[in-house]
Amino acid sequence: MHFPIMEKLRKIHLNRQVMLFIFMMALVLVCSEATTRYSILEETESGSFVAHLAKDLGLGAGELAARSARVVSDDYKQRLLLDPETGDLILREKLDREELCGSLDPCVLPFQVSLEKPVQYFQGELLIQDINDHAPEFPDRELLLKIPENSQPGTRFSLKLAQDLDVGNNGLQEYRVSTNPHFHVLTRNNSEGKKYPELVQDRALDREEQAELSLTLIALDGGSPPRSGTALVRILIIDINDNAPEFVNSPYEVQVLESCPPDSPILTVLARDADAGNFGSVSYGLFQASDEIQQTFSINETTGDMRLKKKLDFEKIKSYHVEIEATDGGGLSGRGSVMIEVLDVNDNAPELTISSLTSSVPENAPETIISIFRVGDRDSGENGKAVCSISENLPFILKSTFKNFYTLVTESPLDRESRAEYNITISVSDLGTPRLTTQHTITVQVSDINDNAPAFTQTSYTMFVRENNSPALHIGTISATDADSGSNAHITYSLLPPQNPQLALVSLISINADNGQLFALRALDYEALQAFEFYVGATDQGSPALSSQALVHVMVLDDNDNAPFVLYPLQNASAPCTELLPRAAEPGYLITKVVAVDCDSGQNAWLSFQLLKATEPGLFSVWAHNGEVRTTRLLSERDVPKHRLLLLVKDNGDPARSATVTLHVLLVDGFSQPYLPLPEVARNAVQEDDDALTLYLVIALASVSSLFLLSVLLFVGVRLCRRGREVSLGGCSIPDGHFPGHLVDVSGAGTLSQSYQYEVCLRGDSGTGEFKFLKPMVPNAGIEIMESPHCRESFVFN
């Protein structure tokens, strides 16, 4: 029986829960979209705390600083400050509510909070609460009121209202009048909601009994404690005037351009009075006009012409409601109204306010925010619409983000080496006629990153240095440039490890890390090292560092620092070399040939021969260019059997170097008899036996000499081959190209009847030259150049 009732109650309860849930969700949505409002009393000192903005936005204090939070007011004035560290909203200056809002209540100043990374905006409002800092004031200290004596009790007379700059309870609340038997005062509201005093007649007046009354009118506000202002009301009792003036076309409506200059006519009002005489004459005036209306408009008391007293501003006030009054000579008045609409003209150029600006942007960084700014125009309609643009030939674009906020970002990566600075002119134009434009220029510096490696002025360098140079000799300079700037363009030079591991580069060359100057650390020897090459590196100081390299060729120039070396005859043998000369030799007979080499090159290796000293100077001569020693005349019995010759071998260097050769020549009888013509005489047996014995002796002597010479040559050859294996770099240099013809000779006769091949190998680090003789060859004149695995250059002397 009770189950249906319970079920019905349960459904009702469930429906209430659902409705409550829907109501709460709607409330949450409304609250999330509502604008946050803060309030503060006017005249509060600057620096006062307004609100903890970070907490209200649900952000941490450090997050505001990281996201470059800024506060921007709608009236383009910065009255609030945001402490990005604490997140507190602080008052920047003392605020006067009456100066900011006038009579407008409530007094609300909208502002926005902008955040970056990502870009966000929050809307806020600051409510300025009024304090009772102004007392009511009457426009005139004395008010004159003319009342006809036939005025009936209950008649009401409107008086000029008092002005109180405060609003709300602190504004004007009521009027009072000093105690008197004839009048009391009522507080009324006009069409604008302002309170004005109305004097009410309590009993009939008698001009003959009292022609004038003086009352004190008091205006009180609702502050605590209340403030007040007073004015003297003088009441003149006049004769009867029973018709009040009436305006013909009230209310009047007129439109005025805000660009009209002061003293421009607006319109002419007209009021008529049915009375005659003085009671029918009408005078015009403004009725209960505020300070703003009194400062803006004037009316001619006689003609009723209304004119401007100052220039209008559509952006401040768009329309005026002016109460006018027509008073006849009898004191009666009629009221009318004039509706003045202010028409906007395009008299305000667009305004641009920078919220965020980055003056330096790294190159190669796309989509970088340069600036966040706001544009606006105080005009209305098409005159207030703004269009924002920048030059098209710049790598930047404008993006509209929120309402009138724009973001200037890079469109593509920048290149500092192509352009290091940009002057960006932002143009903001409205759509009015004529169009007004505002321009703002932003200078952006492109900061450098290390994206360019050093570049050498040459891919390879060739440097020449003469051998036997002084240590630490400057041999040349390498140079590299870097298109970057700052530390990214500071170049350090260095030697790179040589590709030839046998080249001790660190002991040969050093480089100045700052200017790239190259120095030879020690004296170079052309005979040991004619040329070498290595790589140098140039590294900047960027992060990461970039580098490049270049090849350096060093050519060693030869000096005449080696004296000629005599290969034959040997000068360091244990026994002196003796040449045999037959007494029957004819003039020009070749005794021997002096063979010498010079380890220098070019002209420094060209050799000449000279006979310095001889036992018999007129008997021998030496050819200057081939070193052949020959006889100059026939031998005689008076010539001594043994001769000593001293020869000079000299190169062609400057200064010239030389070596001396000592030859011993032994005169023999019959050594060359087989090569001499025999006399045409008969031979006996004894003479034939002597000739045969002589022949055997000559053969034996020649055999022994040949064996001895062969042994010496083999010994020297073995020594040279052993030393050749120990030498990594060495050899003898010869003049480039072929020997001149006058230096090359020849076969000969005499004791050198068989040609020999000489392979010569000199060590660059040895003070004494060594040589070896190899097998005899077929007789051939000239010099042959042969390759040897242990010698760089070999000579074959015949």
PDB file of C-alpha atoms in Angstrom, residues 187-288:
ATOM      1  CA  THR A 187      14.712  66.009  -3.115  1.00  0.00           C
ATOM      2  CA  ARG A 188      13.837  64.939  -6.659  1.00  0.00           C
ATOM      3  CA  ASN A 189      15.537  62.914  -9.421  1.00  0.00           C
ATOM      4  CA  ASN A 190      15.829  64.337 -12.916  1.00  0.00           C
ATOM      5  CA  SER A 191      15.855  62.360 -16.176  1.00  0.00           C
ATOM      6  CA  GLU A 192      19.532  61.525 -15.724  1.00  0.00           C
ATOM      7  CA  GLY A 193      18.936  60.238 -12.219  1.00  0.00           C
ATOM      8  CA  LYS A 194      20.562  63.213 -10.547  1.00  0.00           C
ATOM      9  CA  LYS A 195      19.043  64.669  -7.394  1.00  0.00           C
ATOM     10  CA  TYR A 196      17.930  68.269  -7.495  1.00  0.00           C
ATOM     11  CA  PRO A 197      16.103  70.413  -4.909  1.00  0.00           C
ATOM     12  CA  GLU A 198      12.483  71.428  -5.339  1.00  0.00           C
ATOM     13  CA  LEU A 199      11.195  74.246  -3.140  1.00  0.00           C
ATOM     14  CA  VAL A 200       7.569  73.712  -2.073  1.00  0.00           C
ATOM     15  CA  GLN A 201       5.438  76.631  -1.032  1.00  0.00           C
ATOM     16  CA  ASP A 202       3.669  76.045   2.266  1.00  0.00           C
ATOM     17  CA  ARG A 203       1.426  79.108   2.441  1.00  0.00           C
ATOM     18  CA  ALA A 204       0.402  82.142   0.420  1.00  0.00           C
ATOM     19  CA  LEU A 205       2.800  85.032  -0.096  1.00  0.00           C
ATOM     20  CA  ASP A 206       2.126  88.712   0.472  1.00  0.00           C
ATOM     21  CA  ARG A 207       4.516  90.986  -1.381  1.00  0.00           C
ATOM     22  CA  GLU A 208       3.304  94.004   0.563  1.00  0.00           C
ATOM     23  CA  GLU A 209       4.050  92.235   3.841  1.00  0.00           C
ATOM     24  CA  GLN A 210       7.475  90.847   2.764  1.00  0.00           C
ATOM     25  CA  ALA A 211       8.931  91.498  -0.706  1.00  0.00           C
ATOM     26  CA  GLU A 212      12.016  89.249  -0.353  1.00  0.00           C
ATOM     27  CA  LEU A 213      12.977  86.064   1.504  1.00  0.00           C
ATOM     28  CA  SER A 214      16.433  84.574   2.134  1.00  0.00           C
ATOM     29  CA  LEU A 215      16.835  80.856   2.766  1.00  0.00           C
ATOM     30  CA  THR A 216      19.861  78.624   3.222  1.00  0.00           C
ATOM     31  CA  LEU A 217      19.841  75.539   0.990  1.00  0.00           C
ATOM     32  CA  ILE A 218      21.928  72.617   2.264  1.00  0.00           C
ATOM     33  CA  ALA A 219      23.085  69.654   0.122  1.00  0.00           C
ATOM     34  CA  LEU A 220      24.132  66.492   2.050  1.00  0.00           C
ATOM     35  CA  ASP A 221      25.893  63.338   0.824  1.00  0.00           C
ATOM     36  CA  GLY A 222      25.662  59.876   2.398  1.00  0.00           C
ATOM     37  CA  GLY A 223      29.270  59.487   3.488  1.00  0.00           C
ATOM     38  CA  SER A 224      30.416  58.689   6.962  1.00  0.00           C
ATOM     39  CA  PRO A 225      30.764  61.282   8.240  1.00  0.00           C
ATOM     40  CA  PRO A 226      28.576  63.120   5.733  1.00  0.00           C
ATOM     41  CA  ARG A 227      29.817  66.165   3.832  1.00  0.00           C
ATOM     42  CA  SER A 228      27.646  69.157   2.901  1.00  0.00           C
ATOM     43  CA  GLY A 229      27.506  72.272   0.755  1.00  0.00           C
ATOM     44  CA  THR A 230      25.328  75.361   1.081  1.00  0.00           C
ATOM     45  CA  ALA A 231      23.920  78.111  -1.124  1.00  0.00           C
ATOM     46  CA  LEU A 232      21.869  81.219  -0.366  1.00  0.00           C
ATOM     47  CA  VAL A 233      18.401  81.296  -1.942  1.00  0.00           C
ATOM     48  CA  ARG A 234      17.008  84.797  -2.462  1.00  0.00           C
ATOM     49  CA  ILE A 235      13.263  84.824  -3.169  1.00  0.00           C
ATOM     50  CA  LEU A 236      11.798  87.931  -4.819  1.00  0.00           C
ATOM     51  CA  ILE A 237       8.015  88.200  -4.696  1.00  0.00           C
ATOM     52  CA  ILE A 238       6.717  89.796  -7.884  1.00  0.00           C
ATOM     53  CA  ASP A 239       3.535  90.643  -9.458  1.00  0.00           C
ATOM     54  CA  ILE A 240       1.290  88.043 -11.057  1.00  0.00           C
ATOM     55  CA  ASN A 241       2.404  86.277 -14.235  1.00  0.00           C
ATOM     56  CA  ASP A 242       0.073  83.432 -15.081  1.00  0.00           C
ATOM     57  CA  ASN A 243       1.626  82.058 -18.323  1.00  0.00           C
ATOM     58  CA  ALA A 244       4.912  80.201 -18.484  1.00  0.00           C
ATOM     59  CA  PRO A 245       7.020  80.040 -21.669  1.00  0.00           C
ATOM     60  CA  GLU A 246       6.729  76.919 -23.844  1.00  0.00           C
ATOM     61  CA  PHE A 247       9.266  75.564 -26.351  1.00  0.00           C
ATOM     62  CA  VAL A 248       7.965  75.059 -29.846  1.00  0.00           C
ATOM     63  CA  ASN A 249       9.767  71.839 -30.986  1.00  0.00           C
ATOM     64  CA  SER A 250      10.906  70.217 -27.769  1.00  0.00           C
ATOM     65  CA  PRO A 251      12.622  67.844 -27.661  1.00  0.00           C
ATOM     66  CA  TYR A 252      15.188  68.986 -30.236  1.00  0.00           C
ATOM     67  CA  GLU A 253      17.455  66.487 -32.015  1.00  0.00           C
ATOM     68  CA  VAL A 254      20.632  67.470 -33.816  1.00  0.00           C
ATOM     69  CA  GLN A 255      23.784  65.756 -35.150  1.00  0.00           C
ATOM     70  CA  VAL A 256      27.192  67.429 -34.854  1.00  0.00           C
ATOM     71  CA  LEU A 257      30.547  66.303 -36.326  1.00  0.00           C
ATOM     72  CA  GLU A 258      33.240  65.935 -33.737  1.00  0.00           C
ATOM     73  CA  SER A 259      35.553  67.878 -36.025  1.00  0.00           C
ATOM     74  CA  CYS A 260      33.494  71.090 -35.680  1.00  0.00           C
ATOM     75  CA  PRO A 261      35.637  73.893 -34.286  1.00  0.00           C
ATOM     76  CA  PRO A 262      34.680  75.821 -31.150  1.00  0.00           C
ATOM     77  CA  ASP A 263      32.016  78.553 -31.506  1.00  0.00           C
ATOM     78  CA  SER A 264      30.284  76.555 -34.241  1.00  0.00           C
ATOM     79  CA  PRO A 265      26.439  77.001 -34.164  1.00  0.00           C
ATOM     80  CA  ILE A 266      24.413  73.931 -33.279  1.00  0.00           C
ATOM     81  CA  LEU A 267      20.801  75.049 -33.447  1.00  0.00           C
ATOM     82  CA  THR A 268      18.409  77.796 -32.351  1.00  0.00           C
ATOM     83  CA  VAL A 269      15.661  77.048 -29.855  1.00  0.00           C
ATOM     84  CA  LEU A 270      12.469  78.978 -29.606  1.00  0.00           C
ATOM     85  CA  ALA A 271       9.974  79.417 -26.731  1.00  0.00           C
ATOM     86  CA  ARG A 272       6.779  81.480 -26.676  1.00  0.00           C
ATOM     87  CA  ASP A 273       4.953  83.153 -23.782  1.00  0.00           C
ATOM     88  CA  ALA A 274       1.266  84.145 -24.085  1.00  0.00           C
ATOM     89  CA  ASP A 275       1.717  86.980 -21.660  1.00  0.00           C
ATOM     90  CA  ALA A 276       2.354  90.473 -22.807  1.00  0.00           C
ATOM     91  CA  GLY A 277       4.879  93.029 -21.836  1.00  0.00           C
ATOM     92  CA  ASN A 278       7.647  92.113 -19.531  1.00  0.00           C
ATOM     93  CA  PHE A 279       5.856  88.888 -18.604  1.00  0.00           C
ATOM     94  CA  GLY A 280       5.918  87.852 -22.240  1.00  0.00           C
ATOM     95  CA  SER A 281       9.650  88.447 -22.861  1.00  0.00           C
ATOM     96  CA  VAL A 282      11.605  85.184 -22.788  1.00  0.00           C
ATOM     97  CA  SER A 283      15.222  84.550 -21.829  1.00  0.00           C
ATOM     98  CA  TYR A 284      17.017  81.233 -22.465  1.00  0.00           C
ATOM     99  CA  GLY A 285      19.436  79.263 -20.412  1.00  0.00           C
ATOM    100  CA  LEU A 286      20.736  75.785 -19.571  1.00  0.00           C
ATOM    101  CA  PHE A 287      18.760  73.965 -16.945  1.00  0.00           C
ATOM    102  CA  GLN A 288      20.564  72.008 -14.252  1.00  0.00           C
TER     103      GLN A 288
END
